[in-house]
mmCIF file of C-alpha atoms and ligand atoms in Angstrom:
data_model
loop_
_atom_site.group_PDB
_atom_site.id
_atom_site.type_symbol
_atom_site.label_atom_id
_atom_site.label_comp_id
_atom_site.label_asym_id
_atom_site.label_seq_id
_atom_site.Cartn_x
_atom_site.Cartn_y
_atom_site.Cartn_z
ATOM 1 C CA UNK A 226 -15.130 -27.519 -16.307
ATOM 2 C CA UNK A 227 -11.777 -29.187 -15.762
ATOM 3 C CA UNK A 228 -10.101 -31.575 -18.146
ATOM 4 C CA UNK A 229 -8.566 -33.433 -15.190
ATOM 5 C CA UNK A 230 -10.597 -36.520 -14.462
ATOM 6 C CA UNK A 231 -8.116 -38.698 -12.533
ATOM 7 C CA UNK A 232 -8.074 -38.820 -8.731
ATOM 8 C CA UNK A 233 -4.558 -37.391 -8.553
ATOM 9 C CA UNK A 234 -2.721 -35.428 -11.192
ATOM 10 C CA UNK A 235 0.650 -33.914 -12.000
ATOM 11 C CA UNK A 236 1.778 -30.849 -10.058
ATOM 12 C CA UNK A 237 2.236 -27.784 -12.298
ATOM 13 C CA UNK A 238 5.120 -25.432 -11.510
ATOM 14 C CA UNK A 239 2.667 -22.565 -10.976
ATOM 15 C CA UNK A 240 0.699 -24.629 -8.464
ATOM 16 C CA UNK A 241 3.969 -25.191 -6.647
ATOM 17 C CA UNK A 242 4.473 -21.417 -6.488
ATOM 18 C CA UNK A 243 0.932 -20.993 -5.169
ATOM 19 C CA UNK A 244 1.629 -23.618 -2.498
ATOM 20 C CA UNK A 245 4.786 -21.813 -1.418
ATOM 21 C CA UNK A 246 2.807 -18.584 -1.047
ATOM 22 C CA UNK A 247 0.170 -20.427 0.979
ATOM 23 C CA UNK A 248 2.775 -21.975 3.253
ATOM 24 C CA UNK A 249 4.650 -18.725 3.947
ATOM 25 C CA UNK A 250 1.366 -16.971 4.553
ATOM 26 C CA UNK A 251 0.131 -19.593 7.020
ATOM 27 C CA UNK A 252 3.440 -19.535 8.888
ATOM 28 C CA UNK A 253 2.630 -15.930 9.734
ATOM 29 C CA UNK A 254 -1.169 -16.248 9.973
ATOM 30 C CA UNK A 255 -1.364 -19.071 12.525
ATOM 31 C CA UNK A 256 0.532 -17.228 15.272
ATOM 32 C CA UNK A 257 -1.090 -13.841 14.549
ATOM 33 C CA UNK A 258 -4.638 -15.083 14.774
ATOM 34 C CA UNK A 259 -4.268 -17.717 17.451
ATOM 35 C CA UNK A 260 -2.712 -15.058 19.687
ATOM 36 C CA UNK A 261 -5.979 -13.104 19.860
ATOM 37 C CA UNK A 262 -8.610 -15.742 19.244
ATOM 38 C CA UNK A 263 -9.513 -19.028 20.887
ATOM 39 C CA UNK A 264 -10.453 -21.184 17.945
ATOM 40 C CA UNK A 265 -9.411 -20.416 14.381
ATOM 41 C CA UNK A 266 -10.425 -22.224 11.205
ATOM 42 C CA UNK A 267 -8.415 -23.082 8.134
ATOM 43 C CA UNK A 268 -10.973 -23.811 5.441
ATOM 44 C CA UNK A 269 -9.849 -25.447 2.212
ATOM 45 C CA UNK A 270 -13.041 -25.338 0.167
ATOM 46 C CA UNK A 271 -11.713 -27.140 -2.930
ATOM 47 C CA UNK A 272 -9.296 -29.392 -1.114
ATOM 48 C CA UNK A 273 -8.278 -31.942 -3.749
ATOM 49 C CA UNK A 274 -6.780 -35.376 -2.937
ATOM 50 C CA UNK A 275 -3.944 -34.066 -0.727
ATOM 51 C CA UNK A 276 -1.228 -35.443 -2.974
ATOM 52 C CA UNK A 277 0.060 -35.096 -6.538
ATOM 53 C CA UNK A 278 1.133 -37.903 -8.850
ATOM 54 C CA UNK A 279 4.798 -37.744 -7.886
ATOM 55 C CA UNK A 280 4.002 -37.665 -4.185
ATOM 56 C CA UNK A 281 4.125 -33.865 -3.750
ATOM 57 C CA UNK A 282 1.890 -32.412 -1.048
ATOM 58 C CA UNK A 283 -1.502 -30.895 -1.763
ATOM 59 C CA UNK A 284 -2.791 -27.805 0.021
ATOM 60 C CA UNK A 285 -4.462 -29.633 2.973
ATOM 61 C CA UNK A 286 -1.203 -31.392 3.849
ATOM 62 C CA UNK A 287 0.815 -28.191 3.475
ATOM 63 C CA UNK A 288 -1.540 -26.356 5.835
ATOM 64 C CA UNK A 289 -1.500 -29.067 8.491
ATOM 65 C CA UNK A 290 2.250 -29.610 8.276
ATOM 66 C CA UNK A 291 2.848 -25.857 8.620
ATOM 67 C CA UNK A 292 0.837 -25.807 11.853
ATOM 68 C CA UNK A 293 2.175 -29.087 13.269
ATOM 69 C CA UNK A 294 5.825 -28.116 12.670
ATOM 70 C CA UNK A 295 5.440 -24.477 13.690
ATOM 71 C CA UNK A 296 7.868 -23.309 16.378
ATOM 72 C CA UNK A 297 4.985 -21.638 18.205
ATOM 73 C CA UNK A 298 2.597 -24.619 17.854
ATOM 74 C CA UNK A 299 2.223 -25.099 21.617
ATOM 75 C CA UNK A 300 0.885 -21.574 21.966
ATOM 76 C CA UNK A 301 -1.907 -22.110 19.422
ATOM 77 C CA UNK A 302 -5.201 -22.469 21.229
ATOM 78 C CA UNK A 303 -7.263 -24.445 18.750
ATOM 79 C CA UNK A 304 -6.988 -24.806 14.980
ATOM 80 C CA UNK A 305 -9.765 -26.541 13.092
ATOM 81 C CA UNK A 306 -8.828 -27.706 9.600
ATOM 82 C CA UNK A 307 -11.934 -28.033 7.490
ATOM 83 C CA UNK A 308 -11.428 -29.670 4.119
ATOM 84 C CA UNK A 309 -14.253 -29.853 1.578
ATOM 85 C CA UNK A 310 -13.927 -31.958 -1.573
ATOM 86 C CA UNK A 311 -16.735 -32.762 -3.970
ATOM 87 C CA UNK A 312 -15.196 -35.718 -5.809
ATOM 88 C CA UNK A 313 -15.711 -38.937 -3.836
ATOM 89 C CA UNK A 314 -12.466 -40.628 -4.899
ATOM 90 C CA UNK A 315 -10.419 -37.499 -4.136
ATOM 91 C CA UNK A 316 -12.065 -37.055 -0.740
ATOM 92 C CA UNK A 317 -11.297 -40.713 0.058
ATOM 93 C CA UNK A 318 -7.696 -40.280 -1.073
ATOM 94 C CA UNK A 319 -7.379 -37.158 1.061
ATOM 95 C CA UNK A 320 -8.577 -39.032 4.138
ATOM 96 C CA UNK A 321 -5.997 -41.776 3.497
ATOM 97 C CA UNK A 322 -3.158 -39.317 2.989
ATOM 98 C CA UNK A 323 -4.091 -37.390 6.128
ATOM 99 C CA UNK A 324 -4.284 -40.560 8.192
ATOM 100 C CA UNK A 325 -0.931 -41.688 6.898
ATOM 101 C CA UNK A 326 0.834 -38.334 7.348
ATOM 102 C CA UNK A 327 -0.750 -37.272 10.631
ATOM 103 C CA UNK A 328 -1.606 -40.386 12.668
ATOM 104 C CA UNK A 329 -1.432 -38.359 15.897
ATOM 105 C CA UNK A 330 -2.286 -34.698 15.815
ATOM 106 C CA UNK A 331 -1.389 -32.373 18.712
ATOM 107 C CA UNK A 332 -4.380 -31.871 21.019
ATOM 108 C CA UNK A 333 -4.863 -28.253 19.878
ATOM 109 C CA UNK A 334 -5.482 -29.260 16.249
ATOM 110 C CA UNK A 335 -8.252 -31.196 14.608
ATOM 111 C CA UNK A 336 -9.246 -31.880 11.008
ATOM 112 C CA UNK A 337 -12.387 -32.890 9.186
ATOM 113 C CA UNK A 338 -12.828 -33.997 5.578
ATOM 114 C CA UNK A 339 -16.275 -33.266 4.249
ATOM 115 C CA UNK A 340 -17.276 -34.961 1.011
ATOM 116 C CA UNK A 341 -19.496 -32.477 -0.779
ATOM 117 C CA UNK A 342 -19.594 -29.109 -2.444
ATOM 118 C CA UNK A 343 -18.058 -26.012 -0.934
ATOM 119 C CA UNK A 344 -21.014 -23.637 -1.268
ATOM 120 C CA UNK A 345 -23.810 -25.749 0.269
ATOM 121 C CA UNK A 346 -21.455 -26.980 3.028
ATOM 122 C CA UNK A 347 -20.434 -23.478 4.102
ATOM 123 C CA UNK A 348 -23.990 -22.230 3.724
ATOM 124 C CA UNK A 349 -25.267 -24.940 6.039
ATOM 125 C CA UNK A 350 -22.659 -24.109 8.665
ATOM 126 C CA UNK A 351 -23.353 -20.372 8.497
ATOM 127 C CA UNK A 352 -27.116 -21.007 8.750
ATOM 128 C CA UNK A 353 -26.563 -23.178 11.798
ATOM 129 C CA UNK A 354 -24.271 -20.687 13.517
ATOM 130 C CA UNK A 355 -26.575 -17.779 12.788
ATOM 131 C CA UNK A 356 -29.524 -19.841 14.043
ATOM 132 C CA UNK A 357 -27.660 -20.364 17.299
ATOM 133 C CA UNK A 358 -26.825 -16.677 17.500
ATOM 134 C CA UNK A 359 -23.081 -17.331 17.229
ATOM 135 C CA UNK A 360 -20.511 -16.418 14.641
ATOM 136 C CA UNK A 361 -17.938 -18.176 12.559
ATOM 137 C CA UNK A 362 -14.564 -18.324 14.313
ATOM 138 C CA UNK A 363 -11.782 -16.323 12.577
ATOM 139 C CA UNK A 364 -11.321 -18.200 9.325
ATOM 140 C CA UNK A 365 -8.817 -18.243 6.521
ATOM 141 C CA UNK A 366 -10.522 -19.701 3.449
ATOM 142 C CA UNK A 367 -8.346 -21.009 0.653
ATOM 143 C CA UNK A 368 -10.638 -21.353 -2.355
ATOM 144 C CA UNK A 369 -8.919 -23.029 -5.219
ATOM 145 C CA UNK A 370 -11.359 -24.309 -7.830
ATOM 146 C CA UNK A 371 -10.407 -25.579 -11.277
ATOM 147 C CA UNK A 372 -12.791 -23.174 -12.987
ATOM 148 C CA UNK A 373 -15.182 -20.540 -11.708
ATOM 149 C CA UNK A 374 -18.371 -22.320 -10.767
ATOM 150 C CA UNK A 375 -19.493 -23.151 -7.241
ATOM 151 C CA UNK A 376 -17.919 -20.005 -5.778
ATOM 152 C CA UNK A 377 -20.791 -17.566 -5.197
ATOM 153 C CA UNK A 378 -19.907 -14.029 -4.181
ATOM 154 C CA UNK A 379 -22.963 -13.830 -1.973
ATOM 155 C CA UNK A 380 -21.639 -16.660 0.186
ATOM 156 C CA UNK A 381 -18.077 -15.363 0.300
ATOM 157 C CA UNK A 382 -19.433 -11.984 1.346
ATOM 158 C CA UNK A 383 -21.517 -13.579 4.053
ATOM 159 C CA UNK A 384 -18.460 -15.351 5.428
ATOM 160 C CA UNK A 385 -16.248 -12.254 5.184
ATOM 161 C CA UNK A 386 -18.686 -10.305 7.328
ATOM 162 C CA UNK A 387 -17.663 -12.432 10.314
ATOM 163 C CA UNK A 388 -14.802 -10.796 12.229
ATOM 164 C CA UNK A 389 -11.260 -11.679 11.164
ATOM 165 C CA UNK A 390 -12.274 -13.798 8.178
ATOM 166 C CA UNK A 391 -10.048 -13.769 5.140
ATOM 167 C CA UNK A 392 -9.976 -15.339 1.693
ATOM 168 C CA UNK A 393 -7.368 -16.356 -0.816
ATOM 169 C CA UNK A 394 -8.988 -17.257 -4.104
ATOM 170 C CA UNK A 395 -7.577 -18.677 -7.297
ATOM 171 C CA UNK A 396 -9.398 -16.511 -9.771
ATOM 172 C CA UNK A 397 -9.284 -17.932 -13.265
ATOM 173 C CA UNK A 398 -9.267 -14.604 -15.079
ATOM 174 C CA UNK A 399 -7.884 -15.970 -18.312
ATOM 175 C CA UNK A 400 -10.471 -18.724 -18.383
ATOM 176 C CA UNK A 401 -13.322 -16.256 -17.860
ATOM 177 C CA UNK A 402 -11.874 -14.000 -20.512
ATOM 178 C CA UNK A 403 -12.103 -16.835 -22.998
ATOM 179 C CA UNK A 404 -15.307 -18.544 -21.888
ATOM 180 C CA UNK A 405 -17.968 -16.014 -21.009
ATOM 181 C CA UNK A 406 -20.637 -17.322 -23.336
ATOM 182 C CA UNK A 407 -24.361 -17.507 -22.618
ATOM 183 C CA UNK A 408 -24.104 -21.001 -21.224
ATOM 184 C CA UNK A 409 -21.946 -19.724 -18.391
ATOM 185 C CA UNK A 410 -23.937 -16.589 -17.625
ATOM 186 C CA UNK A 411 -25.533 -18.008 -14.498
ATOM 187 C CA UNK A 412 -22.203 -19.180 -13.068
ATOM 188 C CA UNK A 413 -20.654 -15.784 -13.763
ATOM 189 C CA UNK A 414 -23.562 -13.872 -12.223
ATOM 190 C CA UNK A 415 -23.098 -16.010 -9.142
ATOM 191 C CA UNK A 416 -19.327 -15.636 -9.107
ATOM 192 C CA UNK A 417 -19.555 -11.841 -9.220
ATOM 193 C CA UNK A 418 -22.836 -11.313 -7.369
ATOM 194 C CA UNK A 419 -23.830 -8.995 -10.233
ATOM 195 C CA UNK A 420 -24.246 -9.111 -13.995
ATOM 196 C CA UNK A 421 -21.942 -6.119 -14.509
ATOM 197 C CA UNK A 422 -19.241 -8.488 -15.818
ATOM 198 C CA UNK A 423 -21.195 -8.606 -19.082
ATOM 199 C CA UNK A 424 -19.622 -5.278 -20.016
ATOM 200 C CA UNK A 425 -16.530 -7.212 -21.121
ATOM 201 C CA UNK A 426 -18.438 -8.111 -24.239
ATOM 202 C CA UNK A 427 -18.000 -4.477 -25.319
ATOM 203 C CA UNK A 428 -14.253 -4.437 -24.645
ATOM 204 C CA UNK A 429 -12.086 -5.475 -27.557
ATOM 205 C CA UNK A 430 -8.616 -5.520 -26.120
ATOM 206 C CA UNK A 431 -7.897 -8.787 -24.283
ATOM 207 C CA UNK A 432 -5.628 -7.197 -21.629
ATOM 208 C CA UNK A 433 -8.247 -4.567 -20.955
ATOM 209 C CA UNK A 434 -10.873 -7.268 -20.540
ATOM 210 C CA UNK A 435 -8.661 -9.088 -18.050
ATOM 211 C CA UNK A 436 -8.182 -5.873 -16.115
ATOM 212 C CA UNK A 437 -11.895 -5.191 -16.083
ATOM 213 C CA UNK A 438 -12.695 -8.718 -14.855
ATOM 214 C CA UNK A 439 -10.280 -8.626 -11.941
ATOM 215 C CA UNK A 440 -11.097 -5.035 -10.953
ATOM 216 C CA UNK A 441 -14.794 -5.798 -10.812
ATOM 217 C CA UNK A 442 -14.175 -8.901 -8.712
ATOM 218 C CA UNK A 443 -12.099 -6.900 -6.235
ATOM 219 C CA UNK A 444 -14.718 -4.161 -6.080
ATOM 220 C CA UNK A 445 -17.414 -6.728 -5.332
ATOM 221 C CA UNK A 446 -15.356 -8.280 -2.542
ATOM 222 C CA UNK A 447 -14.976 -4.883 -0.927
ATOM 223 C CA UNK A 448 -18.491 -3.666 -1.537
ATOM 224 C CA UNK A 449 -20.457 -6.817 -0.770
ATOM 225 C CA UNK A 450 -17.933 -8.613 1.411
ATOM 226 C CA UNK A 451 -16.825 -5.638 3.430
ATOM 227 C CA UNK A 452 -13.159 -6.513 2.980
ATOM 228 C CA UNK A 453 -11.057 -3.487 3.889
ATOM 229 C CA UNK A 454 -8.098 -4.598 1.825
ATOM 230 C CA UNK A 455 -8.311 -6.579 -1.360
ATOM 231 C CA UNK A 456 -5.258 -7.269 -3.381
ATOM 232 C CA UNK A 457 -4.765 -9.374 -6.445
ATOM 233 C CA UNK A 458 -1.540 -10.694 -7.758
ATOM 234 C CA UNK A 459 -1.394 -11.864 -11.307
ATOM 235 C CA UNK A 460 0.647 -14.994 -11.634
ATOM 236 C CA UNK A 461 2.719 -14.750 -14.777
ATOM 237 C CA UNK A 462 4.995 -17.539 -15.912
ATOM 238 C CA UNK A 463 8.624 -17.038 -16.810
ATOM 239 C CA UNK A 464 7.465 -17.188 -20.431
ATOM 240 C CA UNK A 465 5.372 -14.108 -19.717
ATOM 241 C CA UNK A 466 2.142 -16.028 -20.021
ATOM 242 C CA UNK A 467 -0.647 -14.873 -17.713
ATOM 243 C CA UNK A 468 -1.823 -17.766 -15.579
ATOM 244 C CA UNK A 469 -4.441 -16.531 -13.136
ATOM 245 C CA UNK A 470 -4.947 -14.066 -10.301
ATOM 246 C CA UNK A 471 -4.559 -14.873 -6.663
ATOM 247 C CA UNK A 472 -7.111 -12.636 -5.002
ATOM 248 C CA UNK A 473 -6.631 -11.967 -1.340
ATOM 249 C CA UNK A 474 -9.165 -10.183 0.858
ATOM 250 C CA UNK A 475 -8.872 -9.252 4.513
ATOM 251 C CA UNK A 476 -10.209 -6.851 7.089
ATOM 252 C CA UNK A 477 -6.815 -6.111 8.619
ATOM 253 C CA UNK A 478 -3.721 -4.560 7.085
ATOM 254 C CA UNK A 479 -1.491 -7.026 8.943
ATOM 255 C CA UNK A 480 -3.010 -9.780 6.782
ATOM 256 C CA UNK A 481 -2.007 -7.813 3.721
ATOM 257 C CA UNK A 482 1.478 -7.457 5.169
ATOM 258 C CA UNK A 483 1.695 -11.238 5.609
ATOM 259 C CA UNK A 484 0.549 -12.045 2.072
ATOM 260 C CA UNK A 485 3.029 -9.565 0.602
ATOM 261 C CA UNK A 486 5.844 -11.127 2.599
ATOM 262 C CA UNK A 487 4.771 -14.504 1.220
ATOM 263 C CA UNK A 488 4.864 -13.181 -2.341
ATOM 264 C CA UNK A 489 8.245 -11.617 -1.700
ATOM 265 C CA UNK A 490 9.684 -14.951 -0.582
ATOM 266 C CA UNK A 491 8.350 -16.871 -3.554
ATOM 267 C CA UNK A 492 9.306 -14.327 -6.163
ATOM 268 C CA UNK A 493 12.917 -14.626 -5.118
ATOM 269 C CA UNK A 494 13.014 -18.071 -6.712
ATOM 270 C CA UNK A 495 13.226 -16.119 -9.954
ATOM 271 C CA UNK A 496 10.763 -18.431 -11.664
ATOM 272 C CA UNK A 497 7.688 -16.281 -11.353
ATOM 273 C CA UNK A 498 6.716 -12.714 -11.661
ATOM 274 C CA UNK A 499 3.745 -11.174 -9.986
ATOM 275 C CA UNK A 500 1.937 -8.109 -11.025
ATOM 276 C CA UNK A 501 0.176 -6.256 -8.296
ATOM 277 C CA UNK A 502 -2.941 -4.170 -8.875
ATOM 278 C CA UNK A 503 -2.603 -1.494 -6.252
ATOM 279 C CA UNK A 504 -4.744 1.029 -8.027
ATOM 280 C CA UNK A 505 -7.277 0.129 -10.688
ATOM 281 C CA UNK A 506 -5.511 2.128 -13.379
ATOM 282 C CA UNK A 507 -2.060 0.783 -12.742
ATOM 283 C CA UNK A 508 -0.448 -2.618 -12.841
ATOM 284 C CA UNK A 509 3.012 -2.838 -11.364
ATOM 285 C CA UNK A 510 5.376 -5.617 -12.227
ATOM 286 C CA UNK A 511 7.025 -6.543 -9.002
ATOM 287 C CA UNK A 512 10.679 -7.222 -9.296
ATOM 288 C CA UNK A 513 11.504 -8.140 -5.746
ATOM 289 C CA UNK A 514 14.666 -9.883 -6.888
ATOM 290 C CA UNK A 515 16.567 -6.616 -7.363
ATOM 291 C CA UNK A 516 16.283 -4.887 -4.011
ATOM 292 C CA UNK A 517 18.160 -1.738 -5.052
ATOM 293 C CA UNK A 518 15.530 -1.056 -7.708
ATOM 294 C CA UNK A 519 12.332 -1.586 -5.759
ATOM 295 C CA UNK A 520 13.635 0.076 -2.579
ATOM 296 C CA UNK A 521 14.265 3.302 -4.530
ATOM 297 C CA UNK A 522 10.761 3.130 -6.038
ATOM 298 C CA UNK A 523 9.131 2.544 -2.667
ATOM 299 C CA UNK A 524 11.177 5.413 -1.172
ATOM 300 C CA UNK A 525 9.956 7.756 -3.882
ATOM 301 C CA UNK A 526 6.323 6.916 -3.124
ATOM 302 C CA UNK A 527 6.834 7.551 0.604
ATOM 303 C CA UNK A 528 8.544 10.855 -0.080
ATOM 304 C CA UNK A 529 5.741 11.995 -2.383
ATOM 305 C CA UNK A 530 3.142 11.149 0.240
ATOM 306 C CA UNK A 531 4.833 12.781 3.261
ATOM 307 C CA UNK A 532 7.174 15.514 2.024
ATOM 308 C CA UNK A 533 4.709 18.235 2.969
ATOM 309 C CA UNK A 534 3.474 16.669 6.174
ATOM 310 C CA UNK A 535 2.992 19.357 8.838
ATOM 311 C CA UNK A 536 4.439 17.185 11.624
ATOM 312 C CA UNK A 537 6.870 14.234 12.012
ATOM 313 C CA UNK A 538 5.539 10.838 10.892
ATOM 314 C CA UNK A 539 5.847 7.678 13.029
ATOM 315 C CA UNK A 540 7.715 4.799 11.370
ATOM 316 C CA UNK A 541 4.690 2.551 12.016
ATOM 317 C CA UNK A 542 2.481 4.871 9.923
ATOM 318 C CA UNK A 543 5.004 4.745 7.098
ATOM 319 C CA UNK A 544 5.008 0.960 7.306
ATOM 320 C CA UNK A 545 1.211 0.863 7.026
ATOM 321 C CA UNK A 546 1.381 3.252 4.073
ATOM 322 C CA UNK A 547 3.827 0.995 2.232
ATOM 323 C CA UNK A 548 1.749 -2.113 2.908
ATOM 324 C CA UNK A 549 -1.656 -0.689 2.049
ATOM 325 C CA UNK A 550 -0.937 1.948 -0.589
ATOM 326 C CA UNK A 551 2.007 0.632 -2.574
ATOM 327 C CA UNK A 552 2.821 -2.686 -4.229
ATOM 328 C CA UNK A 553 5.879 -3.225 -2.010
ATOM 329 C CA UNK A 554 6.795 -4.904 1.251
ATOM 330 C CA UNK A 555 8.120 -2.726 4.059
ATOM 331 C CA UNK A 556 11.829 -2.724 4.846
ATOM 332 C CA UNK A 557 13.806 -0.287 7.016
ATOM 333 C CA UNK A 558 16.269 -0.088 4.114
ATOM 334 C CA UNK A 559 13.681 2.130 2.367
ATOM 335 C CA UNK A 560 14.036 4.681 5.177
ATOM 336 C CA UNK A 561 17.823 4.369 5.134
ATOM 337 C CA UNK A 562 17.740 5.114 1.415
ATOM 338 C CA UNK A 563 15.694 8.265 2.069
ATOM 339 C CA UNK A 564 18.115 9.366 4.777
ATOM 340 C CA UNK A 565 21.131 8.818 2.510
ATOM 341 C CA UNK A 566 19.450 10.922 -0.175
ATOM 342 C CA UNK A 567 18.752 13.597 2.480
ATOM 343 C CA UNK A 568 15.034 13.319 1.942
ATOM 344 C CA UNK A 569 14.663 12.404 5.583
ATOM 345 C CA UNK A 570 16.136 15.313 7.501
ATOM 346 C CA UNK A 571 15.417 14.415 11.110
ATOM 347 C CA UNK A 572 14.693 11.256 13.122
ATOM 348 C CA UNK A 573 13.702 11.253 16.767
ATOM 349 C CA UNK A 574 13.508 8.296 19.105
ATOM 350 C CA UNK A 575 12.391 8.539 22.722
ATOM 351 C CA UNK A 576 14.947 8.391 25.556
ATOM 352 C CA UNK A 577 17.930 7.089 23.643
ATOM 353 C CA UNK A 578 20.649 8.186 21.288
ATOM 354 C CA UNK A 579 20.305 7.447 17.644
ATOM 355 C CA UNK A 580 22.914 6.565 15.080
ATOM 356 C CA UNK A 581 22.441 7.236 11.368
ATOM 357 C CA UNK A 582 20.472 4.515 9.595
ATOM 358 C CA UNK A 583 18.693 3.349 12.761
ATOM 359 C CA UNK A 584 14.875 3.383 12.488
ATOM 360 C CA UNK A 585 13.277 1.578 15.439
ATOM 361 C CA UNK A 586 9.494 1.188 15.469
ATOM 362 C CA UNK A 587 9.020 4.046 17.939
ATOM 363 C CA UNK A 588 10.941 6.551 15.802
ATOM 364 C CA UNK A 589 9.309 9.587 14.193
ATOM 365 C CA UNK A 590 10.625 10.960 10.938
ATOM 366 C CA UNK A 591 10.700 14.434 9.397
ATOM 367 C CA UNK A 592 10.930 14.716 5.625
ATOM 368 C CA UNK A 593 12.707 17.474 3.723
ATOM 369 C CA UNK A 594 11.164 19.384 0.845
HETATM 370 C C1 SAM B 644 -7.514 -27.119 -8.164
HETATM 371 S S1 SAM B 644 -8.080 -28.556 -7.358
HETATM 372 C C2 SAM B 644 -7.610 -28.282 -5.689
HETATM 373 C C3 SAM B 644 -6.179 -28.435 -5.409
HETATM 374 C C4 SAM B 644 -5.818 -28.238 -3.979
HETATM 375 N N1 SAM B 644 -6.411 -27.037 -3.416
HETATM 376 C C5 SAM B 644 -4.325 -28.140 -3.840
HETATM 377 O O1 SAM B 644 -3.798 -27.019 -3.902
HETATM 378 O O2 SAM B 644 -3.674 -29.179 -3.677
HETATM 379 C C6 SAM B 644 -9.805 -28.316 -7.242
HETATM 380 C C7 SAM B 644 -10.545 -29.411 -6.489
HETATM 381 O O3 SAM B 644 -11.861 -28.972 -6.217
HETATM 382 C C8 SAM B 644 -12.750 -30.057 -6.371
HETATM 383 N N2 SAM B 644 -14.082 -29.460 -6.620
HETATM 384 C C9 SAM B 644 -14.641 -29.056 -7.772
HETATM 385 N N3 SAM B 644 -15.816 -28.447 -7.551
HETATM 386 C C10 SAM B 644 -15.998 -28.440 -6.202
HETATM 387 C C11 SAM B 644 -16.996 -27.913 -5.342
HETATM 388 N N4 SAM B 644 -18.057 -27.265 -5.827
HETATM 389 N N5 SAM B 644 -16.842 -28.062 -4.022
HETATM 390 C C12 SAM B 644 -15.765 -28.697 -3.498
HETATM 391 N N6 SAM B 644 -14.800 -29.231 -4.270
HETATM 392 C C13 SAM B 644 -14.891 -29.087 -5.605
HETATM 393 C C14 SAM B 644 -12.173 -30.855 -7.502
HETATM 394 O O4 SAM B 644 -12.615 -32.197 -7.449
HETATM 395 C C15 SAM B 644 -10.680 -30.723 -7.267
HETATM 396 O O5 SAM B 644 -10.198 -31.772 -6.488
#
C-alpha cells in the first residue's frame, strides 16, 4: 500500500510533529502508569527501522530515549518495549540501531524486536495470556501503519478491554477517502469492525466524507473497544492540507489530559494546526499559539456549563470538564479570566486566606448569573 520500498526513508515534517507529540505524551505517561502498575508495556506495532535517512530517530528510539533519560527513571518499576516490524530489512536495521544507541539499558527496562506482522503477533500474545488466565499489563500501543491494512478493530478492541490500555493510531483518513474501492472492502471491514463505512459512497462532499469516516472510527473504538475517551486530532499542514488523523483512545481522562498537553506543546511551533473533534457535529481549529483567544473561549464554555449550578464547583471538576468536554487544555488562567470578568463571584479554599487570582486544586468556585 505504500510507495516506500527502501529500508530507511526521508523524514517528513508532519512525521516529525507526530514524533514530538509521542515524546511529550510518553514523558507524562511513563511516570503516571509506572506509579500504579508493576510492569507497563510500550507497544510499537508498526515500528519501522528506527532511523530516517538523515539519521533522525524513529519512534522506537524516541520511546526508549524518553524513558532512559527521564528524571524519574529510577522510580519506574518495569517497562517492556515491544517493537513489531514486518519488513525483514527494517527489523534488522532496527535491531542494529537499538544495539548501537542503547548498549546497556537500565535494569528496569527491556526491549524486544519481533519480526512479523502486528495483528497475528498481538493476537498470539493475547491468546496466550488469556489461556493462562492473566491479562495484558497496562499498555500504550502506538500504531502507525503506512496505509490502513493489518489494523483490525476487533483486535484493538480486545486489547483495549484490558485495564489501562491505550492506543494512538495514525488513521489515514484522506487515503481511505480516496481509495475505498471494492478491492479494499475486506481491509476496510476489518479496520472498522463493521461495513457501515460503505455509507460514504452516498456522500458527495469530500469534507463530509472525511468527517463521517473519522466519526465512525471513533464510535467503533468506544463501542467495541470500551474506550471511555476517544479523541482525534486532524493534522493539517501549514498549507492547510489535511494530512491524517491521530486517533487517541483511553479509559482514563488523565490520559486525555496528557495527549492534549502534548498537542499544545507541538502546536506552539507554529508549523502545524490541529483540529479537534470534540463533538461529532463540530470541528474546532485549535489555535493554542494565541493564549488570550483560546482562554476566553474555554472560559465561555465553563461559564455556560456551570452558571446555574446549585452549589459551588471544585476546581478539579472544572479541570475534568475542560479536558473531557472541550477541545482545550486546562490552565488556571481560564479561571482568572472568569474572575476578572466577574463571572466567578466567590472562591473558597479550606483553612487559608485567598488572594484574588489564586485557584489551588482544593478551591471551590461559585459562578455568577
Ligand atoms: C509509517 S512506518 C512506521 C514508522 C515508525 N512508527 C516511526 O514513527 O518511526 C510503517 C512501518 O510498518 C511496517 N509494516 C507494514 N505492515 C505491517 C504489519 N502488518 N505489521 C507490522 N509492521 C508493518 C512497514 O514496513 C513500515 O516500516
